[in-house]
């Protein structure tokens, strides 16, 4: 499987984003033509596993964020008539607590999903 990396040439300092496949034999700088051997199979597998985990964290973070917004909307919406007080309506604190917990969990998972970027210098 291919991995998304930034390549940086150590001679001319050219930086480019590239999808790097394990089948490629060598890395080539488009500016100066410098060639270097591609990553080893172990390094490629390690980066691929890391990027899969980051993608999973990002997807879960997005789902939790949407659920947090739903809880916030439900907390803000009037919930109907209370039998004891017809003229007074109160918001449910449970929805606000759900919003807070889901929002914090979404932020933590988003941080974990975007924490590492791979830069390959050759």
mmCIF file of C-alpha atoms in Angstrom:
data_model
loop_
_atom_site.group_PDB
_atom_site.id
_atom_site.type_symbol
_atom_site.label_atom_id
_atom_site.label_comp_id
_atom_site.label_asym_id
_atom_site.label_seq_id
_atom_site.Cartn_x
_atom_site.Cartn_y
_atom_site.Cartn_z
ATOM 1 C CA UNK A 1 0.000 0.000 0.000
ATOM 2 C CA UNK A 2 1.170 3.541 -0.678
ATOM 3 C CA UNK A 3 1.889 6.069 2.067
ATOM 4 C CA UNK A 4 1.625 9.877 2.030
ATOM 5 C CA UNK A 5 4.927 11.557 2.905
ATOM 6 C CA UNK A 6 6.813 14.764 2.350
ATOM 7 C CA UNK A 7 10.138 14.282 0.620
ATOM 8 C CA UNK A 8 12.983 16.702 1.299
ATOM 9 C CA UNK A 9 16.196 16.698 -0.700
ATOM 10 C CA UNK A 10 19.229 17.293 1.525
ATOM 11 C CA UNK A 11 21.228 18.893 -1.313
ATOM 12 C CA UNK A 12 18.813 21.425 -2.847
ATOM 13 C CA UNK A 13 16.232 21.567 0.010
ATOM 14 C CA UNK A 14 13.328 20.886 -2.346
ATOM 15 C CA UNK A 15 10.213 19.728 -0.480
ATOM 16 C CA UNK A 16 7.373 17.928 -2.230
ATOM 17 C CA UNK A 17 4.421 15.837 -1.142
ATOM 18 C CA UNK A 18 4.325 12.387 -2.667
ATOM 19 C CA UNK A 19 2.509 9.092 -2.400
ATOM 20 C CA UNK A 20 5.327 6.644 -1.843
ATOM 21 C CA UNK A 21 4.858 3.019 -2.892
ATOM 22 C CA UNK A 22 6.933 0.164 -1.516
ATOM 23 C CA UNK A 23 7.597 -1.121 -5.053
ATOM 24 C CA UNK A 24 9.608 1.964 -6.060
ATOM 25 C CA UNK A 25 13.331 1.213 -6.105
ATOM 26 C CA UNK A 26 14.672 4.707 -5.409
ATOM 27 C CA UNK A 27 13.665 8.264 -4.584
ATOM 28 C CA UNK A 28 14.509 10.924 -7.178
ATOM 29 C CA UNK A 29 14.636 14.681 -6.572
ATOM 30 C CA UNK A 30 12.801 16.497 -9.395
ATOM 31 C CA UNK A 31 14.963 19.620 -9.040
ATOM 32 C CA UNK A 32 18.544 18.314 -8.852
ATOM 33 C CA UNK A 33 18.101 14.665 -9.908
ATOM 34 C CA UNK A 34 19.665 13.209 -6.753
ATOM 35 C CA UNK A 35 18.790 9.519 -6.277
ATOM 36 C CA UNK A 36 18.612 7.526 -3.090
ATOM 37 C CA UNK A 37 17.311 4.102 -2.135
ATOM 38 C CA UNK A 38 13.652 3.899 -1.090
ATOM 39 C CA UNK A 39 12.570 3.068 2.467
ATOM 40 C CA UNK A 40 12.981 -0.491 3.664
ATOM 41 C CA UNK A 41 9.958 -2.780 3.890
ATOM 42 C CA UNK A 42 9.942 -2.512 7.703
ATOM 43 C CA UNK A 43 10.021 1.298 7.636
ATOM 44 C CA UNK A 44 7.298 1.379 5.014
ATOM 45 C CA UNK A 45 5.103 -0.985 7.062
ATOM 46 C CA UNK A 46 5.639 1.069 10.233
ATOM 47 C CA UNK A 47 4.618 4.320 8.522
ATOM 48 C CA UNK A 48 1.618 2.625 6.924
ATOM 49 C CA UNK A 49 0.416 1.334 10.316
ATOM 50 C CA UNK A 50 0.863 4.783 11.856
ATOM 51 C CA UNK A 51 -1.148 6.453 9.092
ATOM 52 C CA UNK A 52 -3.951 3.875 9.388
ATOM 53 C CA UNK A 53 -4.224 4.596 13.121
ATOM 54 C CA UNK A 54 -4.250 8.335 12.471
ATOM 55 C CA UNK A 55 -7.028 7.923 9.901
ATOM 56 C CA UNK A 56 -9.073 5.862 12.390
ATOM 57 C CA UNK A 57 -8.596 8.490 15.127
ATOM 58 C CA UNK A 58 -9.680 11.222 12.719
ATOM 59 C CA UNK A 59 -12.854 9.380 11.707
ATOM 60 C CA UNK A 60 -13.816 8.650 15.323
ATOM 61 C CA UNK A 61 -13.084 12.277 16.241
ATOM 62 C CA UNK A 62 -15.410 13.513 13.502
ATOM 63 C CA UNK A 63 -18.217 11.195 14.648
ATOM 64 C CA UNK A 64 -17.798 12.324 18.272
ATOM 65 C CA UNK A 65 -17.849 15.973 17.180
ATOM 66 C CA UNK A 66 -21.128 15.453 15.310
ATOM 67 C CA UNK A 67 -22.611 13.725 18.377
ATOM 68 C CA UNK A 68 -21.404 16.627 20.558
ATOM 69 C CA UNK A 69 -23.180 19.120 18.283
ATOM 70 C CA UNK A 70 -26.351 17.015 18.454
ATOM 71 C CA UNK A 71 -26.157 17.010 22.270
ATOM 72 C CA UNK A 72 -25.656 20.788 22.268
ATOM 73 C CA UNK A 73 -28.695 21.322 20.056
ATOM 74 C CA UNK A 74 -30.818 18.990 22.207
ATOM 75 C CA UNK A 75 -29.653 20.851 25.313
ATOM 76 C CA UNK A 76 -30.647 24.216 23.814
ATOM 77 C CA UNK A 77 -34.057 23.098 22.515
ATOM 78 C CA UNK A 78 -36.970 23.363 24.900
ATOM 79 C CA UNK A 79 -37.959 19.893 26.004
ATOM 80 C CA UNK A 80 -41.692 20.396 26.518
ATOM 81 C CA UNK A 81 -44.099 21.082 29.365
ATOM 82 C CA UNK A 82 -43.184 20.117 32.891
ATOM 83 C CA UNK A 83 -46.095 18.827 34.964
ATOM 84 C CA UNK A 84 -45.072 20.792 38.088
ATOM 85 C CA UNK A 85 -44.441 24.186 36.445
ATOM 86 C CA UNK A 86 -46.344 24.952 33.288
ATOM 87 C CA UNK A 87 -44.686 28.346 32.735
ATOM 88 C CA UNK A 88 -41.076 27.321 33.531
ATOM 89 C CA UNK A 89 -38.947 25.048 31.356
ATOM 90 C CA UNK A 90 -35.431 23.898 32.190
ATOM 91 C CA UNK A 91 -32.750 22.453 29.989
ATOM 92 C CA UNK A 92 -31.515 18.959 30.686
ATOM 93 C CA UNK A 93 -28.045 18.965 32.230
ATOM 94 C CA UNK A 94 -27.429 15.479 30.822
ATOM 95 C CA UNK A 95 -27.246 16.782 27.261
ATOM 96 C CA UNK A 96 -24.795 19.485 28.317
ATOM 97 C CA UNK A 97 -22.627 16.932 30.101
ATOM 98 C CA UNK A 98 -22.735 14.734 26.990
ATOM 99 C CA UNK A 99 -21.716 17.737 24.893
ATOM 100 C CA UNK A 100 -18.756 18.481 27.176
ATOM 101 C CA UNK A 101 -17.508 14.891 27.362
ATOM 102 C CA UNK A 102 -17.930 14.217 23.637
ATOM 103 C CA UNK A 103 -16.346 17.555 22.735
ATOM 104 C CA UNK A 104 -13.262 16.890 24.859
ATOM 105 C CA UNK A 105 -12.964 13.329 23.537
ATOM 106 C CA UNK A 106 -13.243 14.651 19.990
ATOM 107 C CA UNK A 107 -10.456 17.177 20.590
ATOM 108 C CA UNK A 108 -8.153 14.553 22.114
ATOM 109 C CA UNK A 109 -8.687 12.107 19.237
ATOM 110 C CA UNK A 110 -8.238 14.885 16.680
ATOM 111 C CA UNK A 111 -4.922 15.745 18.327
ATOM 112 C CA UNK A 112 -3.832 12.101 18.238
ATOM 113 C CA UNK A 113 -4.911 11.840 14.605
ATOM 114 C CA UNK A 114 -2.865 14.827 13.474
ATOM 115 C CA UNK A 115 0.151 14.609 15.752
ATOM 116 C CA UNK A 116 2.698 12.989 13.424
ATOM 117 C CA UNK A 117 3.667 13.984 9.913
ATOM 118 C CA UNK A 118 6.223 11.951 8.020
ATOM 119 C CA UNK A 119 9.091 13.780 6.319
ATOM 120 C CA UNK A 120 11.613 11.651 4.454
ATOM 121 C CA UNK A 121 14.934 13.358 3.885
ATOM 122 C CA UNK A 122 17.101 11.910 1.156
#
